[in-house]
JSON list of C-alpha atoms in Angstrom, two decimals:
[
{"chain": "V", "resi": 202, "resn": "UNK", "atom": "CA", "xyz": [-0.35, 0.01, -0.05]},
{"chain": "V", "resi": 203, "resn": "UNK", "atom": "CA", "xyz": [1.43, 3.38, -1.13]},
{"chain": "V", "resi": 204, "resn": "UNK", "atom": "CA", "xyz": [0.10, 5.64, 1.66]},
{"chain": "V", "resi": 205, "resn": "UNK", "atom": "CA", "xyz": [-0.67, 5.23, 4.85]},
{"chain": "V", "resi": 206, "resn": "UNK", "atom": "CA", "xyz": [-4.48, 5.18, 5.37]},
{"chain": "V", "resi": 207, "resn": "UNK", "atom": "CA", "xyz": [-6.59, 6.69, 8.26]},
{"chain": "V", "resi": 208, "resn": "UNK", "atom": "CA", "xyz": [-9.23, 6.06, 10.14]},
{"chain": "V", "resi": 209, "resn": "UNK", "atom": "CA", "xyz": [-11.10, 9.23, 11.73]},
{"chain": "V", "resi": 210, "resn": "UNK", "atom": "CA", "xyz": [-13.53, 8.28, 14.61]},
{"chain": "V", "resi": 211, "resn": "UNK", "atom": "CA", "xyz": [-15.66, 11.48, 15.61]},
{"chain": "V", "resi": 212, "resn": "UNK", "atom": "CA", "xyz": [-16.61, 11.21, 19.07]},
{"chain": "V", "resi": 213, "resn": "UNK", "atom": "CA", "xyz": [-19.09, 13.24, 20.96]},
{"chain": "V", "resi": 214, "resn": "UNK", "atom": "CA", "xyz": [-22.48, 13.77, 22.15]},
{"chain": "V", "resi": 215, "resn": "UNK", "atom": "CA", "xyz": [-25.53, 14.05, 19.73]},
{"chain": "V", "resi": 216, "resn": "UNK", "atom": "CA", "xyz": [-25.69, 17.76, 18.67]},
{"chain": "V", "resi": 217, "resn": "UNK", "atom": "CA", "xyz": [-21.93, 18.46, 18.98]},
{"chain": "V", "resi": 218, "resn": "UNK", "atom": "CA", "xyz": [-21.12, 18.73, 15.69]},
{"chain": "V", "resi": 219, "resn": "UNK", "atom": "CA", "xyz": [-19.91, 15.99, 14.40]},
{"chain": "V", "resi": 220, "resn": "UNK", "atom": "CA", "xyz": [-21.63, 15.36, 10.88]},
{"chain": "V", "resi": 221, "resn": "UNK", "atom": "CA", "xyz": [-21.33, 19.47, 10.38]},
{"chain": "V", "resi": 222, "resn": "UNK", "atom": "CA", "xyz": [-17.63, 19.01, 10.92]},
{"chain": "V", "resi": 223, "resn": "UNK", "atom": "CA", "xyz": [-17.37, 16.14, 8.57]},
{"chain": "V", "resi": 224, "resn": "UNK", "atom": "CA", "xyz": [-19.37, 18.26, 5.80]},
{"chain": "V", "resi": 225, "resn": "UNK", "atom": "CA", "xyz": [-17.07, 21.27, 6.48]},
{"chain": "V", "resi": 226, "resn": "UNK", "atom": "CA", "xyz": [-13.73, 19.08, 5.79]},
{"chain": "V", "resi": 227, "resn": "UNK", "atom": "CA", "xyz": [-13.48, 19.48, 2.07]},
{"chain": "V", "resi": 228, "resn": "UNK", "atom": "CA", "xyz": [-10.00, 17.27, 2.11]},
{"chain": "V", "resi": 229, "resn": "UNK", "atom": "CA", "xyz": [-12.15, 14.29, 3.77]},
{"chain": "V", "resi": 230, "resn": "UNK", "atom": "CA", "xyz": [-14.87, 14.26, 1.14]},
{"chain": "V", "resi": 231, "resn": "UNK", "atom": "CA", "xyz": [-13.46, 11.52, -0.60]},
{"chain": "V", "resi": 232, "resn": "UNK", "atom": "CA", "xyz": [-13.08, 9.61, 2.70]},
{"chain": "V", "resi": 233, "resn": "UNK", "atom": "CA", "xyz": [-15.65, 6.42, 3.28]},
{"chain": "V", "resi": 234, "resn": "UNK", "atom": "CA", "xyz": [-18.30, 8.27, 5.46]},
{"chain": "V", "resi": 235, "resn": "UNK", "atom": "CA", "xyz": [-19.52, 5.38, 7.97]},
{"chain": "V", "resi": 236, "resn": "UNK", "atom": "CA", "xyz": [-22.76, 6.55, 9.67]},
{"chain": "V", "resi": 237, "resn": "UNK", "atom": "CA", "xyz": [-25.73, 4.70, 10.62]},
{"chain": "V", "resi": 238, "resn": "UNK", "atom": "CA", "xyz": [-27.67, 7.99, 10.94]},
{"chain": "V", "resi": 239, "resn": "UNK", "atom": "CA", "xyz": [-27.49, 8.11, 7.09]},
{"chain": "V", "resi": 240, "resn": "UNK", "atom": "CA", "xyz": [-29.45, 4.90, 6.65]},
{"chain": "V", "resi": 241, "resn": "UNK", "atom": "CA", "xyz": [-31.86, 5.77, 9.11]},
{"chain": "V", "resi": 242, "resn": "UNK", "atom": "CA", "xyz": [-32.34, 9.26, 7.45]},
{"chain": "V", "resi": 243, "resn": "UNK", "atom": "CA", "xyz": [-32.71, 7.68, 4.01]},
{"chain": "V", "resi": 244, "resn": "UNK", "atom": "CA", "xyz": [-34.95, 4.99, 5.20]},
{"chain": "V", "resi": 245, "resn": "UNK", "atom": "CA", "xyz": [-37.52, 7.17, 7.15]},
{"chain": "V", "resi": 246, "resn": "UNK", "atom": "CA", "xyz": [-37.52, 9.81, 3.81]},
{"chain": "V", "resi": 247, "resn": "UNK", "atom": "CA", "xyz": [-38.55, 6.66, 1.61]},
{"chain": "V", "resi": 248, "resn": "UNK", "atom": "CA", "xyz": [-40.74, 5.49, 4.07]},
{"chain": "V", "resi": 249, "resn": "UNK", "atom": "CA", "xyz": [-42.71, 9.14, 4.69]},
{"chain": "V", "resi": 250, "resn": "UNK", "atom": "CA", "xyz": [-41.79, 8.58, 8.40]},
{"chain": "V", "resi": 251, "resn": "UNK", "atom": "CA", "xyz": [-39.55, 10.67, 10.64]},
{"chain": "V", "resi": 252, "resn": "UNK", "atom": "CA", "xyz": [-35.97, 9.60, 12.12]},
{"chain": "V", "resi": 253, "resn": "UNK", "atom": "CA", "xyz": [-37.54, 8.59, 15.84]},
{"chain": "V", "resi": 254, "resn": "UNK", "atom": "CA", "xyz": [-40.41, 6.78, 13.97]},
{"chain": "V", "resi": 255, "resn": "UNK", "atom": "CA", "xyz": [-38.23, 4.39, 12.23]},
{"chain": "V", "resi": 256, "resn": "UNK", "atom": "CA", "xyz": [-35.09, 4.53, 14.51]},
{"chain": "V", "resi": 257, "resn": "UNK", "atom": "CA", "xyz": [-35.70, 1.13, 16.69]},
{"chain": "V", "resi": 258, "resn": "UNK", "atom": "CA", "xyz": [-37.24, -0.85, 13.58]},
{"chain": "V", "resi": 259, "resn": "UNK", "atom": "CA", "xyz": [-34.48, -0.26, 10.97]},
{"chain": "V", "resi": 260, "resn": "UNK", "atom": "CA", "xyz": [-31.33, 0.38, 13.16]},
{"chain": "V", "resi": 261, "resn": "UNK", "atom": "CA", "xyz": [-30.10, -3.39, 13.22]},
{"chain": "V", "resi": 262, "resn": "UNK", "atom": "CA", "xyz": [-30.06, -3.52, 10.02]},
{"chain": "V", "resi": 263, "resn": "UNK", "atom": "CA", "xyz": [-28.62, -0.01, 9.59]},
{"chain": "V", "resi": 264, "resn": "UNK", "atom": "CA", "xyz": [-25.56, -1.64, 11.65]},
{"chain": "V", "resi": 265, "resn": "UNK", "atom": "CA", "xyz": [-25.27, -4.55, 9.27]},
{"chain": "V", "resi": 266, "resn": "UNK", "atom": "CA", "xyz": [-25.09, -1.71, 6.51]},
{"chain": "V", "resi": 267, "resn": "UNK", "atom": "CA", "xyz": [-22.46, 0.15, 8.24]},
{"chain": "V", "resi": 268, "resn": "UNK", "atom": "CA", "xyz": [-20.24, -2.74, 8.72]},
{"chain": "V", "resi": 269, "resn": "UNK", "atom": "CA", "xyz": [-20.27, -3.70, 4.73]},
{"chain": "V", "resi": 270, "resn": "UNK", "atom": "CA", "xyz": [-19.44, -0.09, 4.30]},
{"chain": "V", "resi": 271, "resn": "UNK", "atom": "CA", "xyz": [-16.73, -0.56, 6.79]},
{"chain": "V", "resi": 272, "resn": "UNK", "atom": "CA", "xyz": [-15.40, -3.72, 4.80]},
{"chain": "V", "resi": 273, "resn": "UNK", "atom": "CA", "xyz": [-15.48, -2.19, 1.34]},
{"chain": "V", "resi": 274, "resn": "UNK", "atom": "CA", "xyz": [-13.44, 0.70, 2.72]},
{"chain": "V", "resi": 275, "resn": "UNK", "atom": "CA", "xyz": [-10.94, -1.46, 4.03]},
{"chain": "V", "resi": 276, "resn": "UNK", "atom": "CA", "xyz": [-10.86, -3.63, 0.97]},
{"chain": "V", "resi": 277, "resn": "UNK", "atom": "CA", "xyz": [-10.70, -0.51, -1.56]},
{"chain": "V", "resi": 278, "resn": "UNK", "atom": "CA", "xyz": [-7.67, 1.33, 1.15]},
{"chain": "V", "resi": 279, "resn": "UNK", "atom": "CA", "xyz": [-10.13, 4.22, 1.65]},
{"chain": "V", "resi": 280, "resn": "UNK", "atom": "CA", "xyz": [-9.68, 6.81, 4.81]},
{"chain": "V", "resi": 281, "resn": "UNK", "atom": "CA", "xyz": [-12.45, 6.21, 6.82]},
{"chain": "V", "resi": 282, "resn": "UNK", "atom": "CA", "xyz": [-14.38, 9.00, 8.89]},
{"chain": "V", "resi": 283, "resn": "UNK", "atom": "CA", "xyz": [-16.72, 7.03, 11.37]},
{"chain": "V", "resi": 284, "resn": "UNK", "atom": "CA", "xyz": [-19.46, 9.21, 12.54]},
{"chain": "V", "resi": 285, "resn": "UNK", "atom": "CA", "xyz": [-21.15, 7.91, 15.89]},
{"chain": "V", "resi": 286, "resn": "UNK", "atom": "CA", "xyz": [-21.23, 9.21, 19.08]},
{"chain": "V", "resi": 287, "resn": "UNK", "atom": "CA", "xyz": [-18.19, 6.54, 20.78]},
{"chain": "V", "resi": 288, "resn": "UNK", "atom": "CA", "xyz": [-18.40, 8.28, 24.18]},
{"chain": "V", "resi": 289, "resn": "UNK", "atom": "CA", "xyz": [-17.32, 5.13, 25.88]},
{"chain": "V", "resi": 290, "resn": "UNK", "atom": "CA", "xyz": [-13.93, 3.37, 25.65]},
{"chain": "V", "resi": 291, "resn": "UNK", "atom": "CA", "xyz": [-16.06, -0.17, 24.89]},
{"chain": "V", "resi": 292, "resn": "UNK", "atom": "CA", "xyz": [-17.99, 1.54, 22.22]},
{"chain": "V", "resi": 293, "resn": "UNK", "atom": "CA", "xyz": [-14.56, 2.66, 20.68]},
{"chain": "V", "resi": 294, "resn": "UNK", "atom": "CA", "xyz": [-12.56, -0.56, 21.36]},
{"chain": "V", "resi": 295, "resn": "UNK", "atom": "CA", "xyz": [-15.17, -2.49, 19.07]},
{"chain": "V", "resi": 296, "resn": "UNK", "atom": "CA", "xyz": [-14.83, 0.04, 16.02]},
{"chain": "V", "resi": 297, "resn": "UNK", "atom": "CA", "xyz": [-11.09, 0.00, 16.45]},
{"chain": "V", "resi": 298, "resn": "UNK", "atom": "CA", "xyz": [-11.07, -3.60, 16.44]},
{"chain": "V", "resi": 299, "resn": "UNK", "atom": "CA", "xyz": [-12.44, -3.25, 12.81]},
{"chain": "V", "resi": 300, "resn": "UNK", "atom": "CA", "xyz": [-9.93, -1.09, 11.23]},
{"chain": "V", "resi": 301, "resn": "UNK", "atom": "CA", "xyz": [-6.82, -2.97, 9.81]},
{"chain": "V", "resi": 302, "resn": "UNK", "atom": "CA", "xyz": [-3.90, -2.22, 11.88]},
{"chain": "V", "resi": 303, "resn": "UNK", "atom": "CA", "xyz": [-1.91, -0.45, 8.99]},
{"chain": "V", "resi": 304, "resn": "UNK", "atom": "CA", "xyz": [-4.43, 2.36, 9.44]},
{"chain": "V", "resi": 305, "resn": "UNK", "atom": "CA", "xyz": [-3.30, 5.63, 11.37]},
{"chain": "V", "resi": 306, "resn": "UNK", "atom": "CA", "xyz": [-6.47, 6.08, 13.84]},
{"chain": "V", "resi": 307, "resn": "UNK", "atom": "CA", "xyz": [-7.20, 9.44, 14.99]},
{"chain": "V", "resi": 308, "resn": "UNK", "atom": "CA", "xyz": [-9.61, 10.49, 17.15]},
{"chain": "V", "resi": 309, "resn": "UNK", "atom": "CA", "xyz": [-11.44, 13.62, 16.60]},
{"chain": "V", "resi": 310, "resn": "UNK", "atom": "CA", "xyz": [-13.26, 14.71, 19.71]},
{"chain": "V", "resi": 311, "resn": "UNK", "atom": "CA", "xyz": [-15.68, 17.08, 19.63]},
{"chain": "V", "resi": 312, "resn": "UNK", "atom": "CA", "xyz": [-16.69, 19.12, 23.12]},
{"chain": "V", "resi": 313, "resn": "UNK", "atom": "CA", "xyz": [-20.07, 19.55, 24.48]},
{"chain": "V", "resi": 314, "resn": "UNK", "atom": "CA", "xyz": [-21.64, 22.88, 23.47]},
{"chain": "V", "resi": 315, "resn": "UNK", "atom": "CA", "xyz": [-23.06, 25.33, 25.91]},
{"chain": "V", "resi": 316, "resn": "UNK", "atom": "CA", "xyz": [-26.42, 24.38, 26.90]},
{"chain": "V", "resi": 317, "resn": "UNK", "atom": "CA", "xyz": [-28.37, 26.82, 24.54]},
{"chain": "V", "resi": 318, "resn": "UNK", "atom": "CA", "xyz": [-25.89, 26.15, 21.63]},
{"chain": "V", "resi": 319, "resn": "UNK", "atom": "CA", "xyz": [-26.39, 22.21, 22.14]},
{"chain": "V", "resi": 320, "resn": "UNK", "atom": "CA", "xyz": [-30.24, 22.56, 22.48]},
{"chain": "V", "resi": 321, "resn": "UNK", "atom": "CA", "xyz": [-30.41, 24.58, 18.89]},
{"chain": "V", "resi": 322, "resn": "UNK", "atom": "CA", "xyz": [-28.27, 21.42, 17.88]},
{"chain": "V", "resi": 323, "resn": "UNK", "atom": "CA", "xyz": [-30.66, 18.65, 19.22]},
{"chain": "V", "resi": 324, "resn": "UNK", "atom": "CA", "xyz": [-33.74, 20.69, 17.86]},
{"chain": "V", "resi": 325, "resn": "UNK", "atom": "CA", "xyz": [-34.17, 18.86, 14.52]},
{"chain": "V", "resi": 326, "resn": "UNK", "atom": "CA", "xyz": [-37.44, 18.34, 13.10]},
{"chain": "V", "resi": 327, "resn": "UNK", "atom": "CA", "xyz": [-38.49, 14.37, 13.36]},
{"chain": "V", "resi": 328, "resn": "UNK", "atom": "CA", "xyz": [-35.38, 13.19, 15.50]},
{"chain": "V", "resi": 329, "resn": "UNK", "atom": "CA", "xyz": [-35.81, 13.49, 19.02]},
{"chain": "V", "resi": 330, "resn": "UNK", "atom": "CA", "xyz": [-33.33, 12.22, 21.58]},
{"chain": "V", "resi": 331, "resn": "UNK", "atom": "CA", "xyz": [-34.67, 12.07, 25.05]},
{"chain": "V", "resi": 332, "resn": "UNK", "atom": "CA", "xyz": [-33.04, 14.78, 27.51]},
{"chain": "V", "resi": 333, "resn": "UNK", "atom": "CA", "xyz": [-32.03, 11.73, 30.00]},
{"chain": "V", "resi": 334, "resn": "UNK", "atom": "CA", "xyz": [-30.46, 10.12, 27.12]},
{"chain": "V", "resi": 335, "resn": "UNK", "atom": "CA", "xyz": [-28.11, 13.18, 26.44]},
{"chain": "V", "resi": 336, "resn": "UNK", "atom": "CA", "xyz": [-27.42, 13.52, 30.11]},
{"chain": "V", "resi": 337, "resn": "UNK", "atom": "CA", "xyz": [-26.37, 10.04, 30.49]},
{"chain": "V", "resi": 338, "resn": "UNK", "atom": "CA", "xyz": [-23.94, 10.30, 27.40]},
{"chain": "V", "resi": 339, "resn": "UNK", "atom": "CA", "xyz": [-22.77, 13.85, 28.72]},
{"chain": "V", "resi": 340, "resn": "UNK", "atom": "CA", "xyz": [-22.36, 12.10, 32.26]},
{"chain": "V", "resi": 341, "resn": "UNK", "atom": "CA", "xyz": [-20.50, 9.20, 30.73]},
{"chain": "V", "resi": 342, "resn": "UNK", "atom": "CA", "xyz": [-18.38, 10.54, 28.39]},
{"chain": "V", "resi": 343, "resn": "UNK", "atom": "CA", "xyz": [-14.82, 9.27, 28.64]},
{"chain": "V", "resi": 344, "resn": "UNK", "atom": "CA", "xyz": [-12.05, 11.29, 26.76]},
{"chain": "V", "resi": 345, "resn": "UNK", "atom": "CA", "xyz": [-10.38, 9.14, 23.91]},
{"chain": "V", "resi": 346, "resn": "UNK", "atom": "CA", "xyz": [-6.70, 8.51, 24.71]},
{"chain": "V", "resi": 347, "resn": "UNK", "atom": "CA", "xyz": [-3.65, 6.95, 22.66]},
{"chain": "V", "resi": 348, "resn": "UNK", "atom": "CA", "xyz": [-3.66, 4.04, 25.17]},
{"chain": "V", "resi": 349, "resn": "UNK", "atom": "CA", "xyz": [-6.77, 2.93, 23.80]},
{"chain": "V", "resi": 350, "resn": "UNK", "atom": "CA", "xyz": [-5.11, 2.07, 20.26]},
{"chain": "V", "resi": 351, "resn": "UNK", "atom": "CA", "xyz": [-5.15, 5.67, 18.56]},
{"chain": "V", "resi": 352, "resn": "UNK", "atom": "CA", "xyz": [-2.47, 7.50, 16.96]},
{"chain": "V", "resi": 353, "resn": "UNK", "atom": "CA", "xyz": [-3.43, 10.92, 17.75]},
{"chain": "V", "resi": 354, "resn": "UNK", "atom": "CA", "xyz": [-6.37, 12.74, 19.77]},
{"chain": "V", "resi": 355, "resn": "UNK", "atom": "CA", "xyz": [-7.67, 15.82, 18.36]},
{"chain": "V", "resi": 356, "resn": "UNK", "atom": "CA", "xyz": [-9.96, 18.49, 19.32]},
{"chain": "V", "resi": 357, "resn": "UNK", "atom": "CA", "xyz": [-12.46, 19.54, 16.60]},
{"chain": "V", "resi": 358, "resn": "UNK", "atom": "CA", "xyz": [-13.10, 23.11, 15.71]},
{"chain": "V", "resi": 359, "resn": "UNK", "atom": "CA", "xyz": [-16.41, 23.93, 14.36]},
{"chain": "V", "resi": 360, "resn": "UNK", "atom": "CA", "xyz": [-16.88, 27.11, 12.29]},
{"chain": "V", "resi": 361, "resn": "UNK", "atom": "CA", "xyz": [-19.03, 29.73, 13.60]},
{"chain": "V", "resi": 362, "resn": "UNK", "atom": "CA", "xyz": [-20.16, 28.05, 16.97]},
{"chain": "V", "resi": 363, "resn": "UNK", "atom": "CA", "xyz": [-19.18, 29.42, 20.27]},
{"chain": "V", "resi": 364, "resn": "UNK", "atom": "CA", "xyz": [-19.00, 26.80, 22.61]}
]
């Protein structure tokens, strides 16, 4: 393999700006974008329903699609952007085991925004995450470290957002 492939694991609670950050990074648009939300949203749209209405029904299948995307990206030697909450060490460990050893593994950490900014991000039509779920994620958030298997840990900077 000529170049070192990279895995960018986006780490943060819902509404912290992970997907927005990915869209703002022109240099990352050729990377494989791994996200179960993408599949849930597409399914909901096709069914004429909201994300929240289809989430429980379709999530198991979306995980299968996501794993297929990862396998394809590895086989193609593509960089990977993995956009999920990944707020716990155990959740990240599962994902890191799927990345080939030759990939450079980069944790991109998203700080939880101020409450007023965070509430604005979470105010998405049809996508409701119970506040107790968000609070639990925030309370149990563990910052990633190189000891988990990352080669580098960086803090993401969002354009136009005062945290």
